[in-house]
Every structure is written in structure tokens, then in C-alpha cells.
CSV table of C-alpha atoms in Angstrom, one decimal:
chain,number,residue,atom,x,y,z
A,21,MET,CA,0.0,-0.3,0.0
A,22,ILE,CA,2.5,2.4,1.2
A,23,HIS,CA,4.9,1.9,-2.2
A,24,LYS,CA,1.6,2.2,-4.6
A,25,ARG,CA,1.3,5.7,-2.8
A,26,ARG,CA,4.6,6.6,-3.4
A,27,VAL,CA,4.3,5.7,-7.2
A,28,ALA,CA,1.0,7.6,-7.0
A,29,ARG,CA,2.5,10.5,-5.7
A,30,MET,CA,5.6,10.6,-8.0
A,31,ARG,CA,3.0,10.0,-11.0
A,32,ARG,CA,1.3,13.1,-9.8
A,33,VAL,CA,4.3,15.4,-9.7
A,34,GLU,CA,5.0,14.5,-13.1
A,35,ARG,CA,1.6,15.2,-14.1
A,36,GLN,CA,1.4,18.7,-12.3
A,37,ARG,CA,4.7,19.6,-14.2
A,38,ALA,CA,3.1,18.9,-17.4
A,39,LEU,CA,0.3,20.9,-16.8
A,40,SER,CA,2.1,23.8,-15.4
A,41,SER,CA,4.1,23.5,-18.8
A,42,GLN,CA,1.2,23.3,-20.6
A,43,ILE,CA,-0.4,25.9,-18.7
A,44,GLN,CA,2.8,28.4,-19.6
A,45,ASP,CA,2.7,27.3,-23.1
A,46,LEU,CA,-0.9,28.8,-23.2
A,47,ARG,CA,0.4,32.2,-21.8
A,48,VAL,CA,2.7,32.2,-24.6
A,49,GLU,CA,0.6,31.7,-27.2
A,50,ALA,CA,-2.0,34.2,-26.1
A,51,LYS,CA,1.2,36.6,-25.8
A,52,PHE,CA,2.1,36.1,-29.6
A,53,GLU,CA,-1.5,36.1,-31.0
A,54,GLY,CA,-1.7,39.5,-28.9
A,55,ASN,CA,1.3,40.9,-30.2
A,56,LEU,CA,0.4,39.9,-33.6
A,57,ALA,CA,-3.3,41.4,-33.5
A,58,ALA,CA,-1.6,44.7,-31.7
A,59,ASN,CA,0.3,44.9,-35.3
A,60,GLY,CA,-2.7,44.8,-37.5
A,61,GLU,CA,-2.6,41.6,-38.5
A,62,GLN,CA,-5.4,39.8,-39.9
A,63,PHE,CA,-6.4,36.2,-38.3
A,64,ASP,CA,-8.8,34.6,-36.5
A,65,LEU,CA,-8.0,34.2,-32.7
A,66,CYS,CA,-7.5,30.6,-31.1
A,67,PHE,CA,-5.8,31.1,-27.8
A,68,SER,CA,-6.1,34.9,-26.6
A,69,GLY,CA,-8.9,36.8,-25.7
A,70,SER,CA,-12.2,35.0,-24.5
A,71,HIS,CA,-10.6,31.7,-25.9
A,72,LEU,CA,-7.9,31.5,-23.3
A,73,PRO,CA,-9.8,31.0,-20.3
A,74,ALA,CA,-11.8,28.0,-21.9
A,75,TRP,CA,-8.4,26.3,-22.8
A,76,ARG,CA,-7.0,27.0,-19.4
A,77,ALA,CA,-10.2,26.1,-17.2
A,78,PRO,CA,-9.6,22.0,-17.7
A,79,LEU,CA,-5.9,22.1,-17.0
A,80,GLU,CA,-6.4,24.4,-13.7
A,81,SER,CA,-8.8,22.2,-12.8
A,82,SER,CA,-6.8,18.9,-12.8
A,83,LEU,CA,-4.1,20.9,-11.3
A,84,GLU,CA,-6.9,22.0,-8.2
A,85,GLU,CA,-7.5,18.1,-7.7
A,86,ILE,CA,-3.7,17.3,-7.6
A,87,HIS,CA,-3.3,20.0,-4.7
A,88,ALA,CA,-6.5,18.3,-3.1
A,89,ALA,CA,-4.0,15.0,-3.0
A,90,PHE,CA,-1.3,16.7,-1.9
A,91,GLY,CA,-3.3,18.0,0.7
A,92,ARG,CA,-4.4,14.7,1.6
A,93,ASP,CA,-1.5,13.2,1.8
A,94,ALA,CA,0.0,15.6,4.0
A,95,ALA,CA,-2.8,15.3,6.6
A,96,ARG,CA,-2.1,11.0,6.4
A,97,ALA,CA,1.3,12.0,7.3
A,98,SER,CA,0.7,14.1,10.3
A,99,ARG,CA,-1.7,11.5,11.5
A,100,PRO,CA,0.0,8.9,14.0
A,101,THR,CA,-0.1,5.2,13.0
A,102,PRO,CA,-3.4,3.4,14.7
A,103,GLN,CA,-1.9,0.8,16.9
A,104,HIS,CA,-3.7,-2.3,15.5
A,105,LEU,CA,-2.2,-1.1,11.5
A,106,LEU,CA,1.2,-1.5,13.5
A,107,ARG,CA,0.5,-4.7,14.7
A,108,GLN,CA,-0.6,-6.1,11.3
A,109,LEU,CA,2.9,-4.7,9.4
A,110,LYS,CA,4.3,-6.6,11.9
A,111,ALA,CA,2.9,-9.6,11.4
A,112,ALA,CA,2.8,-9.3,7.4
A,113,ARG,CA,6.7,-8.9,7.8
A,114,ARG,CA,7.3,-11.6,9.7
A,115,GLU,CA,5.4,-14.0,7.7
A,116,LYS,CA,7.1,-12.5,4.7
A,117,ILE,CA,10.2,-13.3,5.9
A,118,ALA,CA,9.1,-16.9,7.2
A,119,ASN,CA,7.7,-17.1,3.6
A,120,LYS,CA,11.1,-16.7,1.7
A,121,THR,CA,12.6,-18.6,4.3
A,122,ARG,CA,10.4,-21.7,3.2
A,123,GLU,CA,11.0,-21.1,-0.4
A,124,ARG,CA,14.8,-21.3,0.1
A,125,GLU,CA,14.6,-24.4,1.7
A,126,ARG,CA,12.0,-26.1,-1.0
A,127,GLN,CA,14.7,-24.6,-3.4
A,128,MET,CA,17.6,-26.1,-1.8
A,129,ARG,CA,15.8,-29.9,-1.7
A,130,GLY,CA,15.8,-29.5,-5.2
A,131,GLU,CA,12.0,-28.1,-6.1
A,132,VAL,CA,11.5,-25.8,-8.9
A,133,LEU,CA,9.7,-22.7,-8.5
A,134,SER,CA,8.5,-19.7,-10.1
A,135,ALA,CA,11.5,-17.8,-8.1
A,136,THR,CA,13.8,-20.8,-9.7
A,137,ARG,CA,12.6,-20.0,-12.7
A,138,ARG,CA,13.5,-16.3,-12.4
A,139,ARG,CA,16.7,-17.2,-11.0
A,140,SER,CA,17.7,-19.3,-13.8
A,141,CYS,CA,17.0,-16.6,-16.4
A,142,LEU,CA,19.6,-14.2,-14.8
A,143,GLY,CA,22.5,-13.1,-16.3
A,144,PHE,CA,25.3,-10.7,-17.0
A,145,PRO,CA,25.4,-8.1,-19.7
A,146,ALA,CA,27.1,-9.0,-22.7
A,147,HIS,CA,29.9,-6.7,-22.7
A,148,VAL,CA,30.5,-8.5,-19.2
A,149,LEU,CA,30.1,-11.8,-20.4
A,150,ALA,CA,33.1,-11.2,-23.1
A,151,LEU,CA,35.7,-10.3,-20.5
A,152,TRP,CA,35.2,-13.8,-18.5
A,153,SER,CA,37.1,-17.2,-20.1
A,154,PRO,CA,34.6,-19.8,-19.9
A,155,GLU,CA,35.7,-20.8,-16.3
A,156,ALA,CA,35.0,-17.5,-15.1
A,157,ARG,CA,31.5,-17.4,-16.4
A,158,LYS,CA,30.5,-20.8,-15.6
A,159,ALA,CA,31.8,-20.1,-12.0
A,160,ASN,CA,30.0,-16.6,-12.0
A,161,LEU,CA,26.5,-18.0,-13.8
A,162,LEU,CA,26.8,-20.9,-10.9
A,163,ALA,CA,26.8,-18.5,-7.9
A,164,ARG,CA,24.3,-16.0,-9.2
A,165,ARG,CA,21.8,-18.9,-10.1
A,166,SER,CA,22.0,-21.3,-7.3
A,167,VAL,CA,20.7,-20.6,-3.6
A,168,GLY,CA,23.1,-23.4,-1.9
A,169,LYS,CA,26.0,-22.2,0.4
A,170,VAL,CA,27.5,-25.8,1.0
A,171,GLY,CA,30.0,-27.8,-0.6
A,172,TYR,CA,30.6,-26.9,-4.6
A,173,VAL,CA,28.3,-24.1,-4.7
A,174,GLY,CA,29.5,-22.6,-1.6
A,175,GLN,CA,33.3,-23.1,-2.5
A,176,VAL,CA,32.7,-21.1,-5.6
A,177,LYS,CA,30.9,-18.7,-3.8
A,178,ARG,CA,33.5,-17.9,-1.4
A,179,ALA,CA,35.9,-18.3,-4.1
A,180,LEU,CA,34.4,-15.5,-5.6
A,181,GLY,CA,34.3,-13.1,-2.9
A,182,TYR,CA,30.6,-13.8,-1.3
A,183,ARG,CA,30.3,-13.3,2.2
A,184,ILE,CA,29.8,-17.0,3.3
A,185,PRO,CA,30.6,-18.3,6.2
A,186,PRO,CA,33.1,-21.3,6.2
A,187,GLU,CA,31.7,-24.6,6.3
A,188,ASP,CA,31.5,-26.0,10.0
A,189,ALA,CA,30.5,-30.0,10.3
A,190,GLN,CA,30.0,-29.3,13.7
A,191,VAL,CA,30.6,-33.0,14.7
A,192,ASP,CA,32.3,-34.2,17.6
A,193,ASP,CA,35.4,-36.8,17.5
A,194,SER,CA,33.1,-39.7,18.9
A,195,THR,CA,30.4,-39.2,16.0
A,196,ARG,CA,32.7,-39.2,13.4
A,197,GLU,CA,34.5,-42.2,14.5
A,198,ARG,CA,30.9,-43.7,14.8
A,199,LEU,CA,30.1,-42.6,11.2
A,200,ASP,CA,33.5,-43.8,9.8
A,201,HIS,CA,32.8,-47.1,11.4
A,202,LEU,CA,29.6,-46.9,9.8
A,203,ALA,CA,31.1,-46.0,6.4
A,204,GLU,CA,33.9,-48.8,6.6
A,205,LYS,CA,30.9,-51.0,7.2
A,206,ILE,CA,28.8,-50.1,4.0
A,207,ARG,CA,32.2,-50.2,2.2
A,208,ARG,CA,32.9,-53.9,3.1
A,209,SER,CA,29.2,-55.0,2.5
A,210,ASN,CA,29.2,-53.5,-1.1
A,211,GLN,CA,32.8,-54.9,-1.5
A,212,SER,CA,31.5,-58.7,-0.8
A,213,ARG,CA,28.0,-58.3,-2.1
A,214,GLY,CA,30.5,-57.3,-5.6
A,215,ASP,CA,32.7,-60.5,-5.0
A,216,ARG,CA,29.7,-62.7,-4.6
A,217,GLU,CA,28.4,-61.3,-8.3
A,218,THR,CA,31.6,-61.5,-9.6
A,219,LEU,CA,31.7,-65.3,-8.2
A,220,THR,CA,28.3,-66.2,-9.7
A,221,GLY,CA,29.0,-64.7,-13.6
A,222,GLN,CA,32.1,-66.8,-13.6
A,223,ARG,CA,30.3,-70.0,-12.6
A,224,ALA,CA,27.3,-68.9,-15.2
A,225,THR,CA,30.3,-68.9,-17.9
A,226,PHE,CA,31.2,-72.4,-17.2
């Protein structure tokens, strides 16, 4: 709402300047015709004399409406903001942050959203791309189009100067030892399964 009011105010300012310029042009045209008539030129008046008020009336009416709108803006600005509106604004801001957080989490899980498609279309100007090597171009496009901060994407972003904290596994020694033991167990199981499949294949050939 506030953004729309700011945009509307800027449009009113532009409209006010245009109307003021048109009124000034009418004055110049009326003065020009008056000077020609004073020199004895014979022609039909279009802007001077009784025609000038008819030209200026709609322009001045529009200016009065714009001035009234500016007055309403000033009155709204001088009034204190109601408490219930402040609570609504704060709740809306919190919900926006939470919504964006959920959106980023969904993107990092691999979901393709509208924001993902918009981000995938982001690029760089042609004259900037022309100065980069293929590796630099790939790295910059990857960093700009990805929302991740860990792994290869995080490494690329840190190399390009993005403000990303270093990765921290946050795993204590006992947990790391247990994970290493589990990984070794899985590796042995996969190796044993592969050996059995190899033996089965060899017997089938005999």
C-alpha cells in the first residue's frame, strides 16, 4: 500500500509539471497572438482573448485536484499510525520473512518454483561476459543462479568473494568415529556383494 502511494505521488508530481508547462505554453501563445493583433494582422484568434479561459479551465481544474491530493497526503502523514495497523504490518513482515525462508528451503531441496525459474534466467550483460574466460563465466553464472551455500556451490561463491561463512561440520570426535566405522562397514558390505556377484558370473560362464 505504501509503495503504491509513493508511485501515485510521483505520477502526480509528473502530471503537475506537465500541466504547469501546458499552462505556460498557453500564456506564450496568447501573448504571441496578442502582439500580432496589436500590429494589425488579420487572423482568427485561437488562444488569446475569450479563448484563453476555455483552454485553461480544464488544466487548472486538474491542478486543483492534484493539490487536493497532496493535501490529503500531508494530512495522512501528520496523523499517528494506529496501533492495530502497526501490529498488522509487523505480522505481515514476519510472515514474509518466514515465507521466503520456506521458499529457499524448498529450492535447496530441489523443488522448481517460480522464483527458481526467475533466478535461472538471471545473467550478465554481454559486454561483461565477453571479458570472462569460460571457467569464470561458468563460476559466476553458477553462483548467481544457485541458492546453496555448501559443497561445490559454497566453494565457488567463497572463491568469488561472496560473504559465506566457512563450512563447519559441527561433529564431535565420537560421532565422527562412529560415522567412519559405519562407512567402512558399508564399504565392506558392498565389496562382499560385488565379489559374490563376480563369482556367480564366473560360474555361469562354465
